[in-house]
CSV table of C-alpha atoms in Angstrom, one decimal:
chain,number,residue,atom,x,y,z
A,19,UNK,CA,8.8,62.3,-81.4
A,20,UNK,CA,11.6,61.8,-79.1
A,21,UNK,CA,10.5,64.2,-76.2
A,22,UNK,CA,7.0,62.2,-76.2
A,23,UNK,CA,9.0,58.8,-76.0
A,24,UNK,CA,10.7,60.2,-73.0
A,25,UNK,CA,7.4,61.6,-71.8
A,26,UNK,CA,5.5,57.9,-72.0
A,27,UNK,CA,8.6,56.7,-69.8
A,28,UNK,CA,8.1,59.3,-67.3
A,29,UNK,CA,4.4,58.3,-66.8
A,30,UNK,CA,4.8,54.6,-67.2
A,31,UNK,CA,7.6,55.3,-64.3
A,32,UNK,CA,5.5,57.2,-62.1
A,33,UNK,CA,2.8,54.8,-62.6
A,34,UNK,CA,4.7,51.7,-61.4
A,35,UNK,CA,5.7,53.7,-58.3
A,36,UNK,CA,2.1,54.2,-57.4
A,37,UNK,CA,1.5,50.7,-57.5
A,38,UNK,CA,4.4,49.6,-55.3
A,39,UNK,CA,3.5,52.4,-52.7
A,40,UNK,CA,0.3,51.4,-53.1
A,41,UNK,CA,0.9,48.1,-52.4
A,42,UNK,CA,2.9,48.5,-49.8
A,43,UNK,CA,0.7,50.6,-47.4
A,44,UNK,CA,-1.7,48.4,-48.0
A,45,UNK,CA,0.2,45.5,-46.6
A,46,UNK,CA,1.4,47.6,-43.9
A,47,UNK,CA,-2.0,48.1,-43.2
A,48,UNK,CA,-3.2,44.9,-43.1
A,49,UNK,CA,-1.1,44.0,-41.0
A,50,UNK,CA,-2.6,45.6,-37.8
A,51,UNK,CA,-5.8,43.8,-37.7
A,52,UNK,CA,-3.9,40.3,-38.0
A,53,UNK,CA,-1.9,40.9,-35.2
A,54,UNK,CA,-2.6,38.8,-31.8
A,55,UNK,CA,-3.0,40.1,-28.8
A,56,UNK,CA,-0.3,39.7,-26.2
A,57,UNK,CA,-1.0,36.4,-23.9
A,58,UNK,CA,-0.2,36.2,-20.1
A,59,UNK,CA,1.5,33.2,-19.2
A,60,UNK,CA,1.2,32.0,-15.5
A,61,UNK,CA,4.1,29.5,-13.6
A,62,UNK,CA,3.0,28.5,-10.2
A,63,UNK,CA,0.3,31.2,-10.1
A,64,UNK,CA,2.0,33.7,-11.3
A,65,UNK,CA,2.2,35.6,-14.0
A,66,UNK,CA,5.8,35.0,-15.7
A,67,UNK,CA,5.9,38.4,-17.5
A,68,UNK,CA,6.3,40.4,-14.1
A,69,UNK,CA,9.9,38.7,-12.9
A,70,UNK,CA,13.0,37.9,-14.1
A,71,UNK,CA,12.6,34.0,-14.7
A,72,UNK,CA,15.4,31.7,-13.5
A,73,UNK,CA,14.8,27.9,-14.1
A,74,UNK,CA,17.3,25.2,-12.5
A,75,UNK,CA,17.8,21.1,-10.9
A,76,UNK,CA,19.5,20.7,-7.9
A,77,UNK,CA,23.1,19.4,-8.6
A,78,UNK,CA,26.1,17.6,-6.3
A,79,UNK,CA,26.4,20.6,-3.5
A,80,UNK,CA,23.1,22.3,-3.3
A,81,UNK,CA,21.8,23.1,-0.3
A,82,UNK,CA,18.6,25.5,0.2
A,83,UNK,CA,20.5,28.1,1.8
A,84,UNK,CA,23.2,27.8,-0.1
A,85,UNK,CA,20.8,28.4,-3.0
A,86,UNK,CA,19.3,31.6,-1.2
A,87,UNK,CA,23.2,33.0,-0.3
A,88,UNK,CA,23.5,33.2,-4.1
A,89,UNK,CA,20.9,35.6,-4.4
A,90,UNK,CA,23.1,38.5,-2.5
A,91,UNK,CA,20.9,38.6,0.1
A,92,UNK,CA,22.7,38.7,3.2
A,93,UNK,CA,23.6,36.1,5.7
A,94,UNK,CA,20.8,37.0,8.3
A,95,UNK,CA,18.4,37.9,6.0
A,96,UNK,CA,19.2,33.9,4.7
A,97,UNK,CA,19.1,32.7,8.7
A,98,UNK,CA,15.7,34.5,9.7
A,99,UNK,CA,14.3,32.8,5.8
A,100,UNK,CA,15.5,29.2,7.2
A,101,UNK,CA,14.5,29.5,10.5
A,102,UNK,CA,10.7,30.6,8.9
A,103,UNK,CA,10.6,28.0,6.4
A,104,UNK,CA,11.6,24.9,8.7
A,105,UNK,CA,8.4,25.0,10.0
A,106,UNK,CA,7.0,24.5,6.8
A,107,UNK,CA,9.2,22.6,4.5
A,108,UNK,CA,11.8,20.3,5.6
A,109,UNK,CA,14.8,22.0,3.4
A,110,UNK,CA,17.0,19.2,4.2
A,111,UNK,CA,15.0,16.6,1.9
A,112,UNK,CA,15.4,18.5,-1.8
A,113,UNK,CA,17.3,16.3,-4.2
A,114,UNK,CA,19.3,16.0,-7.0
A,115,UNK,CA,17.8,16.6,-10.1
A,116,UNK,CA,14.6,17.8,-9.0
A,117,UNK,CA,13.5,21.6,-10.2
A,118,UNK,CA,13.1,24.8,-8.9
A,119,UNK,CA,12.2,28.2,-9.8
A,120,UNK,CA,13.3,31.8,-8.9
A,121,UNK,CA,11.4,34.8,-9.5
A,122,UNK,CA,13.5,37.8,-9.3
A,123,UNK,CA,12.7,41.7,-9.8
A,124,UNK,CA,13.1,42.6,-13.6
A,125,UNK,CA,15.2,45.9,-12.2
A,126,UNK,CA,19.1,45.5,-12.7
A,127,UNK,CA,18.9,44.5,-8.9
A,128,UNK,CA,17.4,41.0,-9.5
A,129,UNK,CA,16.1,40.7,-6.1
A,130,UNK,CA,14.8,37.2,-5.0
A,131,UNK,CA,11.0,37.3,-5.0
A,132,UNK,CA,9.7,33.9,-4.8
A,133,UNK,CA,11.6,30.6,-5.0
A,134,UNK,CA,9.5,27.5,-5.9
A,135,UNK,CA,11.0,23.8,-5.4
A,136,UNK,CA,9.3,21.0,-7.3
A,137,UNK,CA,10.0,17.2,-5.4
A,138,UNK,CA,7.9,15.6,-8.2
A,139,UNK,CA,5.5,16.6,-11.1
A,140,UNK,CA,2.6,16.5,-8.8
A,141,UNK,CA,3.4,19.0,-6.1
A,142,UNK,CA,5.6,21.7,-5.7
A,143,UNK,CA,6.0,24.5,-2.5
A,144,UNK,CA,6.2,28.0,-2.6
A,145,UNK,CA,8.8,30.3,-0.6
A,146,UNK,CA,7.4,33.6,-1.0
A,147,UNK,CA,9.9,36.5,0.3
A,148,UNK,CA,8.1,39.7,-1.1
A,149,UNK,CA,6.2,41.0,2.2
A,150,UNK,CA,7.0,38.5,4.9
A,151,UNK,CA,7.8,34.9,4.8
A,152,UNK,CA,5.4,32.6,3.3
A,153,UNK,CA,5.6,29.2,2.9
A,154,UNK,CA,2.9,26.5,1.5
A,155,UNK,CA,2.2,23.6,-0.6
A,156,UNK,CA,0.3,23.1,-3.8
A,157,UNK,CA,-0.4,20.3,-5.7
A,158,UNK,CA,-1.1,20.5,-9.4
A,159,UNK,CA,-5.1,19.2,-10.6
A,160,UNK,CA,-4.7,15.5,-12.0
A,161,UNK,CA,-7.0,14.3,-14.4
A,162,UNK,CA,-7.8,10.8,-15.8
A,163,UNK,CA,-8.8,9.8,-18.7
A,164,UNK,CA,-9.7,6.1,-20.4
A,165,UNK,CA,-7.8,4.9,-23.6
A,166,UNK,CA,-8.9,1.9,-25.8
A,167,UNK,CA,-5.9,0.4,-27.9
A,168,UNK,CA,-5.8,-2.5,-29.4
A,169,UNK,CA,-3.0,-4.1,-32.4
A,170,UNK,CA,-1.1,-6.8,-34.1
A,171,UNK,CA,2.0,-8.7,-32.6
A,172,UNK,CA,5.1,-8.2,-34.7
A,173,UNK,CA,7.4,-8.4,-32.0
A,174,UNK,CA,7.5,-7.9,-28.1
A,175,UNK,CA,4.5,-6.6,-26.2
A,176,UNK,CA,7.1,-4.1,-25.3
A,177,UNK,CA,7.7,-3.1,-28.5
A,178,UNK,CA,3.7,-2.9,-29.8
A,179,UNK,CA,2.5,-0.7,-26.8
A,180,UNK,CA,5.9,1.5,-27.8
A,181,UNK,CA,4.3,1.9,-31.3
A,182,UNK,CA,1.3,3.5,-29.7
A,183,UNK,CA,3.2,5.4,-27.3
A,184,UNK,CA,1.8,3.7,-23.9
A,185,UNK,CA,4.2,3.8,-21.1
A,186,UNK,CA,6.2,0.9,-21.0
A,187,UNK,CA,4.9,-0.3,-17.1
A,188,UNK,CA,1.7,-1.1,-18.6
A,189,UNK,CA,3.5,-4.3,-20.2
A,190,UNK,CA,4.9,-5.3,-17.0
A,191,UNK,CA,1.0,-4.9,-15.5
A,192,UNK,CA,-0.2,-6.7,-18.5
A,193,UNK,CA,2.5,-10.1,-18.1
A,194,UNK,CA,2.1,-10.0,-14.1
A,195,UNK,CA,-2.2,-10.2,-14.8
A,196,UNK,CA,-1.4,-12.7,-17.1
A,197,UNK,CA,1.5,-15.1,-15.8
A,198,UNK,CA,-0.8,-18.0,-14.8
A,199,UNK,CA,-2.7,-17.8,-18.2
A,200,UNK,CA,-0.3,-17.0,-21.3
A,201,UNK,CA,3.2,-17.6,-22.2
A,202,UNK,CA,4.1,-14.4,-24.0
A,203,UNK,CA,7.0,-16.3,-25.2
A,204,UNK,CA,4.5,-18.4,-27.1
A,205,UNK,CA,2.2,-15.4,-28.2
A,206,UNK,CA,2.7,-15.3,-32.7
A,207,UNK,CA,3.2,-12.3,-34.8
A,208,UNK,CA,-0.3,-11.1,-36.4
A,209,UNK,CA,-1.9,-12.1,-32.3
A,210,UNK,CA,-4.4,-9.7,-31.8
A,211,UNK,CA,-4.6,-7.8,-28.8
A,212,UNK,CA,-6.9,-5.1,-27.3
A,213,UNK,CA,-6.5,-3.1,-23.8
A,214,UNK,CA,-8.3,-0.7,-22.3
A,215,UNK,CA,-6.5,1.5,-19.6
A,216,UNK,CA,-6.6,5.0,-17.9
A,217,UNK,CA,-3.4,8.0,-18.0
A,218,UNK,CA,-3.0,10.2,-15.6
A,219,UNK,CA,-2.9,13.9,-16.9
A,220,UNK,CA,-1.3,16.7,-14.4
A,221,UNK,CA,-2.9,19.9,-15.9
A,222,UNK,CA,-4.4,18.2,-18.2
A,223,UNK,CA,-1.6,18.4,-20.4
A,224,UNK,CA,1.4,16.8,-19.0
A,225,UNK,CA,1.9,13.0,-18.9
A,226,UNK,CA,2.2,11.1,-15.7
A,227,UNK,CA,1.8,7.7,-16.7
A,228,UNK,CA,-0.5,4.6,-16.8
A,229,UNK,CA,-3.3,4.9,-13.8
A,230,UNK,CA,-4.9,1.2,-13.8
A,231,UNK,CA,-5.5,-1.4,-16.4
A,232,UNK,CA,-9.6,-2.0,-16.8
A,233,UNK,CA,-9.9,-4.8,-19.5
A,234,UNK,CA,-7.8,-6.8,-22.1
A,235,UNK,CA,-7.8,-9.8,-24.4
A,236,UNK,CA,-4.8,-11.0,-26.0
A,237,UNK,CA,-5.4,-13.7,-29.2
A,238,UNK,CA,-3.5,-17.1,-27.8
A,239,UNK,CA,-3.6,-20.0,-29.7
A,240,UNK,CA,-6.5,-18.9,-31.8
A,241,UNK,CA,-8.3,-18.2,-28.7
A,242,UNK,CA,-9.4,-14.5,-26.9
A,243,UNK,CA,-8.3,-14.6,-23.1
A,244,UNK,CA,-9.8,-11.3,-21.7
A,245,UNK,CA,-8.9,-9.9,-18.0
A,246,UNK,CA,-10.9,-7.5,-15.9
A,247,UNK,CA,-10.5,-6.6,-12.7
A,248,UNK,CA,-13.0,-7.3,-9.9
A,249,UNK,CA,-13.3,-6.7,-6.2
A,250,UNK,CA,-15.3,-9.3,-4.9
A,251,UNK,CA,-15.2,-7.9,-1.6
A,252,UNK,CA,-15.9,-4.4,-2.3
A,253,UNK,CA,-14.8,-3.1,1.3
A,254,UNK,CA,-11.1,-4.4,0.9
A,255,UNK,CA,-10.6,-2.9,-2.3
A,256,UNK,CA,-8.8,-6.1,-3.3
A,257,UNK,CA,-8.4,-6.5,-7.2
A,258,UNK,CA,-7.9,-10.0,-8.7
A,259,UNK,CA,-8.5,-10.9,-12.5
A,260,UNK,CA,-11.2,-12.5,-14.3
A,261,UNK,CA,-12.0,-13.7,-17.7
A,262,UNK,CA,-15.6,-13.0,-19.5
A,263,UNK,CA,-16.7,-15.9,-17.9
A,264,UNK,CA,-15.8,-14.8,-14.1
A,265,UNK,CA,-13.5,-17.8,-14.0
A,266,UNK,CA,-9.9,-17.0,-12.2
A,267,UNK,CA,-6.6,-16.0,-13.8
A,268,UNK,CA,-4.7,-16.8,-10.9
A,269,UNK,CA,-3.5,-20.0,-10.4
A,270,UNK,CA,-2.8,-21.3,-7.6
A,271,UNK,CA,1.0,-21.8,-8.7
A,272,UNK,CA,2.6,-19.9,-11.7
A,273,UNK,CA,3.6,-21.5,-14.6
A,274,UNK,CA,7.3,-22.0,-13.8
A,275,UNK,CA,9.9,-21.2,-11.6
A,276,UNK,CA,11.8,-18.6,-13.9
A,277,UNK,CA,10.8,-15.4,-15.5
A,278,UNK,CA,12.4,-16.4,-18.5
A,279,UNK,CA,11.2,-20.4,-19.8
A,280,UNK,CA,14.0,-22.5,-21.5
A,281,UNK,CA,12.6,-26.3,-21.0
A,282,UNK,CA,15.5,-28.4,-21.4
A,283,UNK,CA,14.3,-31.6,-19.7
A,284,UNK,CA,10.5,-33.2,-19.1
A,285,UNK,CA,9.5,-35.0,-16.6
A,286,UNK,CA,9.5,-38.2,-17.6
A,287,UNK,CA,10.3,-42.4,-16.0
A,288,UNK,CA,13.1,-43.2,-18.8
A,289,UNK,CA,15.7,-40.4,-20.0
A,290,UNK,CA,19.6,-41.2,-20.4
A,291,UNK,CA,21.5,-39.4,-17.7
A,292,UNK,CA,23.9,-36.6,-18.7
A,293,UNK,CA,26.2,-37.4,-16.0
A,294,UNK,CA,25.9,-40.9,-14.8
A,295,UNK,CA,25.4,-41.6,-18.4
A,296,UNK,CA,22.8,-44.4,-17.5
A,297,UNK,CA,18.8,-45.1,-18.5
A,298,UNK,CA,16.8,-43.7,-15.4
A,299,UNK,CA,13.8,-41.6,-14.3
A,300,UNK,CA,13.6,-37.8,-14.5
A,301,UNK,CA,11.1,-36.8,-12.7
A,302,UNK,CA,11.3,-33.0,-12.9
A,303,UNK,CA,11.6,-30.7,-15.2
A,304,UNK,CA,14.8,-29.0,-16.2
A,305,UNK,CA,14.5,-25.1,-17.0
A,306,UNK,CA,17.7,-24.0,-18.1
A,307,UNK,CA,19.3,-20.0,-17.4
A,308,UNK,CA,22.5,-18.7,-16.4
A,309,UNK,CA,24.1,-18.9,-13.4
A,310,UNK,CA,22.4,-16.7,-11.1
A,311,UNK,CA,19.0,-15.8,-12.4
A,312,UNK,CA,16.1,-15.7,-9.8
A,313,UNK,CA,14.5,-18.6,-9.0
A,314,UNK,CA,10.8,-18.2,-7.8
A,315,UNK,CA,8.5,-20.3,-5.8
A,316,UNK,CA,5.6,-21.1,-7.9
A,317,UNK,CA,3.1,-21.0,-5.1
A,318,UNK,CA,3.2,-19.7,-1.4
A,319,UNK,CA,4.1,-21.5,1.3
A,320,UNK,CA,6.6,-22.5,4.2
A,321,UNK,CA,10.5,-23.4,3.5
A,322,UNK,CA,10.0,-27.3,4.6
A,323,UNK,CA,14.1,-28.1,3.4
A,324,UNK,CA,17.3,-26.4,2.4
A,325,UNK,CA,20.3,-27.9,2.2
A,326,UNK,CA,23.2,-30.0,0.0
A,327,UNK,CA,23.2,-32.9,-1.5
A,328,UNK,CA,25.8,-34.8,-4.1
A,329,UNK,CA,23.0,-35.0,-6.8
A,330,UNK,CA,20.9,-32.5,-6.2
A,331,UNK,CA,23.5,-29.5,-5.3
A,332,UNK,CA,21.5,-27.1,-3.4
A,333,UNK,CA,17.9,-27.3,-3.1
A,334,UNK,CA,15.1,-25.6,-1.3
A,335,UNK,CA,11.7,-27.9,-0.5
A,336,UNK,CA,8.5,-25.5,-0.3
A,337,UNK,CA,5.2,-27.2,1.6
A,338,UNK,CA,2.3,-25.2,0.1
A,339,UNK,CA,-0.8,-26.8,2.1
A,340,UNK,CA,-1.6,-30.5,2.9
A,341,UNK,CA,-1.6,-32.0,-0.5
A,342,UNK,CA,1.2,-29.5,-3.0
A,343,UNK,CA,5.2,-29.4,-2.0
A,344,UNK,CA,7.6,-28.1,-4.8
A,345,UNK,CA,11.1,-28.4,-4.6
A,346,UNK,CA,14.4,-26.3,-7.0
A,347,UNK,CA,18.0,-28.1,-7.3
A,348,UNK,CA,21.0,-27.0,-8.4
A,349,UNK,CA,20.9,-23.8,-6.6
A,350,UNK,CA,24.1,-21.7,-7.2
A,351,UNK,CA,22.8,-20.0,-4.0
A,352,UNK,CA,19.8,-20.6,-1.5
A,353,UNK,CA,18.4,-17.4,-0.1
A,354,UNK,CA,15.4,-18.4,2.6
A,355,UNK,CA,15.6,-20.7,5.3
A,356,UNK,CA,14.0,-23.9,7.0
A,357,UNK,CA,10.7,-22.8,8.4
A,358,UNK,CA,10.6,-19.1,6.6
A,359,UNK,CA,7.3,-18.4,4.7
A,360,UNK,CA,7.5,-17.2,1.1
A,361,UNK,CA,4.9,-15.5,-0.9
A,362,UNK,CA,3.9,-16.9,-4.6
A,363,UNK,CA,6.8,-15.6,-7.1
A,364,UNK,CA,9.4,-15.2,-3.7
A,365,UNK,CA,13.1,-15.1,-4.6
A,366,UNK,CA,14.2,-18.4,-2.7
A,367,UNK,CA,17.2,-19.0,-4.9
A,368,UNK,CA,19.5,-18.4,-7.8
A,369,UNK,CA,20.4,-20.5,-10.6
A,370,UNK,CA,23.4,-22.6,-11.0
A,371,UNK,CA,24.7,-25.9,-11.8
A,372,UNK,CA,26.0,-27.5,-8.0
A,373,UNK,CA,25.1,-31.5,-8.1
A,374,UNK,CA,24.8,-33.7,-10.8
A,375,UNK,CA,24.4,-31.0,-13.6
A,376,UNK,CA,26.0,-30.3,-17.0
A,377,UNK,CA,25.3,-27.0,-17.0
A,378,UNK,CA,23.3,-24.1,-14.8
A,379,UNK,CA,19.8,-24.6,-14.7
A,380,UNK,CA,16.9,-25.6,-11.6
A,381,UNK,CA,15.2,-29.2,-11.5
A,382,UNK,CA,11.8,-28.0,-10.9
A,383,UNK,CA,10.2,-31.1,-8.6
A,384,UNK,CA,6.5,-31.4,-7.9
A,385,UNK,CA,4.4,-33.6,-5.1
A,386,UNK,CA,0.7,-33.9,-5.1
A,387,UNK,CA,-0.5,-36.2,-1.8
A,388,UNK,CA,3.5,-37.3,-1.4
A,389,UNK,CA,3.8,-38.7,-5.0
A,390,UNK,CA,6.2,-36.3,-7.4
A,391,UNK,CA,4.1,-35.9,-10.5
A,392,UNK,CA,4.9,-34.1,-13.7
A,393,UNK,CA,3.6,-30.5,-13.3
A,394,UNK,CA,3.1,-29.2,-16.8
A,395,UNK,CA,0.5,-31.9,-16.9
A,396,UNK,CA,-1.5,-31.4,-13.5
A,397,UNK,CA,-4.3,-29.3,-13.7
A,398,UNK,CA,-3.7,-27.2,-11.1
A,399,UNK,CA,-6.2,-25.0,-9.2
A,400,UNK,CA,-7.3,-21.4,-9.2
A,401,UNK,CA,-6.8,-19.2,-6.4
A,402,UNK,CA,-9.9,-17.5,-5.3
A,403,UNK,CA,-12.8,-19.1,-7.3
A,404,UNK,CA,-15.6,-16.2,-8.2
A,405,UNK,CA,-18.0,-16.2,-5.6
A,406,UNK,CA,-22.1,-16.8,-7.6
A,407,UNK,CA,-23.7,-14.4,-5.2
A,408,UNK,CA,-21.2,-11.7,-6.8
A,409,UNK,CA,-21.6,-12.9,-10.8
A,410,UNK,CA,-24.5,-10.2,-11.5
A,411,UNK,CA,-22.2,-7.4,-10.2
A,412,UNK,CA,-19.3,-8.3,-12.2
A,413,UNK,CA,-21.4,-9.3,-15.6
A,414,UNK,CA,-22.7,-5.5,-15.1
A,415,UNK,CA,-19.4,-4.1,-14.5
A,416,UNK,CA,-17.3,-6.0,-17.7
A,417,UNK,CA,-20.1,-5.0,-19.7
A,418,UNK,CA,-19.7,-2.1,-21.5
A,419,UNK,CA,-16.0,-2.8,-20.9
A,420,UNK,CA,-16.2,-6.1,-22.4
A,421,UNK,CA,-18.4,-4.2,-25.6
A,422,UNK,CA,-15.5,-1.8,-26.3
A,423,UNK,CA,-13.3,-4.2,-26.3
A,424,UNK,CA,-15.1,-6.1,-29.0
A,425,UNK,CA,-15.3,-3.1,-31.0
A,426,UNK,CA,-12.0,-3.2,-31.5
A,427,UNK,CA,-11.2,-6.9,-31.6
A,428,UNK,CA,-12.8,-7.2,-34.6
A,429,UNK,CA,-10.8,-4.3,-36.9
């Protein structure tokens, strides 16, 4: 009885070994046909796996030969390099913080093979040492593609395109096309908004950034202002932005004279003077900021006046054509002079509070036919009308632009 116990453990034993052997091989074996092959991977053109790789940025001190001395290869063998390469890359120009590459031999010698310097994502030269000296330039495929976004305000512009992980510049793009036509100051949370814009790609996998804006419509105050590019001259290659309708963004003048709008003071013929503390006529309108923010002209034009002046401070006077003039007081500092001409958004001044002023700010004066009228009330024209003879052309061209857009404005 007892030698037959100890026999059953025996085989029960040696039947669990079995198993786990069994099991075992059999893993081991099925592991062969699950591994992947081994994959090349190429830098520059070539292939990685054949040199010892050596990735760096140039820092405070580098110079190219300097560089090339650290690679024990021997003061003339570094001179007759330089005086090759000269002729073919200017060596003086690499900068700080930009890449570049050595290939070495994967021997214990770790002798320079190839060095590659890379100015900007785009392009990058090659220094190749291994049979003589050569030197070129190659510049990495870009590709484009289109993107349709579109979203819900619940904060900045800034912060919504961040959401959907757009490069911040296309907000800038997206208030400059705008400027004459929305406040984004005034835009609500829940405003709708829809863009549709091309990336660039280099090797189609790394990011380089917004390429060009082709359509928009932002919600503002309840109503859809869309934006799309047109040339109406198609041999200048001269972009300015349109709604559905063909009619102008542009305005003739911007909004206001300040990035940034804080109206303090309307134009208006009866306000109680701050200063002189008396009823009188106001008849600009006050945009307070602090001292020294950039103040724009609204339109372009010649510098007709600068100067001083006990209430107004410091001023500049801008004639625009025959019938517009604008003029800025209260300057902490005037930057153009009598008779310069200034381009629509021009730094003339900066803010301040010089004159008869409580506090820093610009007095923001408007003449139509020599008569100062309040501005924000004006209608004011556009600055390049669209031309009919060109409204087929751009109704085809917003078209499907104008559809996908839709598509979207509507979720």
């Amino acid at each position: 009885m007892y030698n037959t116990l100890i026999l059953k453990k025996v085989a029960l034993l040696v039947i669990i070994l079995l198993i786990m052997f069994s099991c075992k091989k059999a893993e081991t074996i099925s592991l062969i046909p699950d591994q992947k092959p081994h994959t090349e991977i190429e830098q520059f053109g070539f292939k990685t796996s054949d040199f010892n790789v050596l990735n760096d940025t140039i820092r405070k001190g580098y110079t190219f030969g300097g560089i090339l001395e650290n690679q024990n290869l021997g003061e003339k063998k570094v001179f007759d390099i330089l005086q090759k390469v000269k002729d073919s890359f200017n060596i003086k120009t690499i900068k700080i913080g930009k890449a570049f590459t050595l290939l070495r031999s994967k021997d214990r010698y770790k002798k320079l093979q190839v060095i590659v310097y890379q100015p900007d994502q785009t392009n990058y030269y090659v220094v190749d040492l291994r049979d003589s000296v050569l030197v070129y330039k190659k510049t990495r495929p870009i590709r484009i593609k289109q993107r349709t976004i579109s979203g819900k305000l619940d904060g900045s512009l800034s912060e919504a395109l961040n959401k959907q992980r757009v490069d911040p510049a296309l907000a800038n793009k997206l208030t400059k096309v705008y400027a004459w036509s929305i406040d984004f100051f005034k835009l609500k949370k829940g405003d709708k908004f829809g863009i549709t814009f091309t990336e660039r790609y280099i090797d189609d996998t790394i990011y380089d950034g917004v390429d060009s804006l082709k359509a928009a419509f932002f919600e503002y105050k309840g109503k859809l202002i869309y934006a799309f590019p047109f040339a109406q001259n198609t041999g200048s290659g001269k972009l300015d932005y349109y709604d559905d309708q063909g009619k102008a963004l542009k305005n003739f003048f911007l909004k206001a004279p300040l990035k940034f709008v804080n109206i303090t003071s309307h134009f208006t013929q009866n306000r109680f003077h701050p200063v002189q503390l008396i009823w009188k006529a106001h008849k600009g309108t006050d945009y307070a900021a602090p001292t020294g923010t950039p103040i724009m002209t609204t339109a372009a034009g010649v510098v007709e006046q600068t100067g001083y002046t006990a209430g107004n401070g410091n001023f500049v006077k801008v004639k625009h054509d025959k019938t517009y003039s604008t003029q800025y007081l209260h300057m902490s500092k005037i930057l153009v002079r009598k008779g310069q001409r200034v381009a629509q958004g021009a730094i003339i001044g900066k803010v301040g509070s010089t004159g008869l002023a409580t506090g820093p700010h610009v007095c923001y004066r408007f003449w139509k036919d020599g008569v100062q009228v309040d501005a924000l009330k004006l209608k004011l024209p556009n600055s390049q009308q669209m031309e009919s003879k060109n409204l087929p052309r751009f109704r085809a061209q917003i078209k499907p632009l104008k559809r996908e857009l839709d598509s979207v404005a509507n979720l």
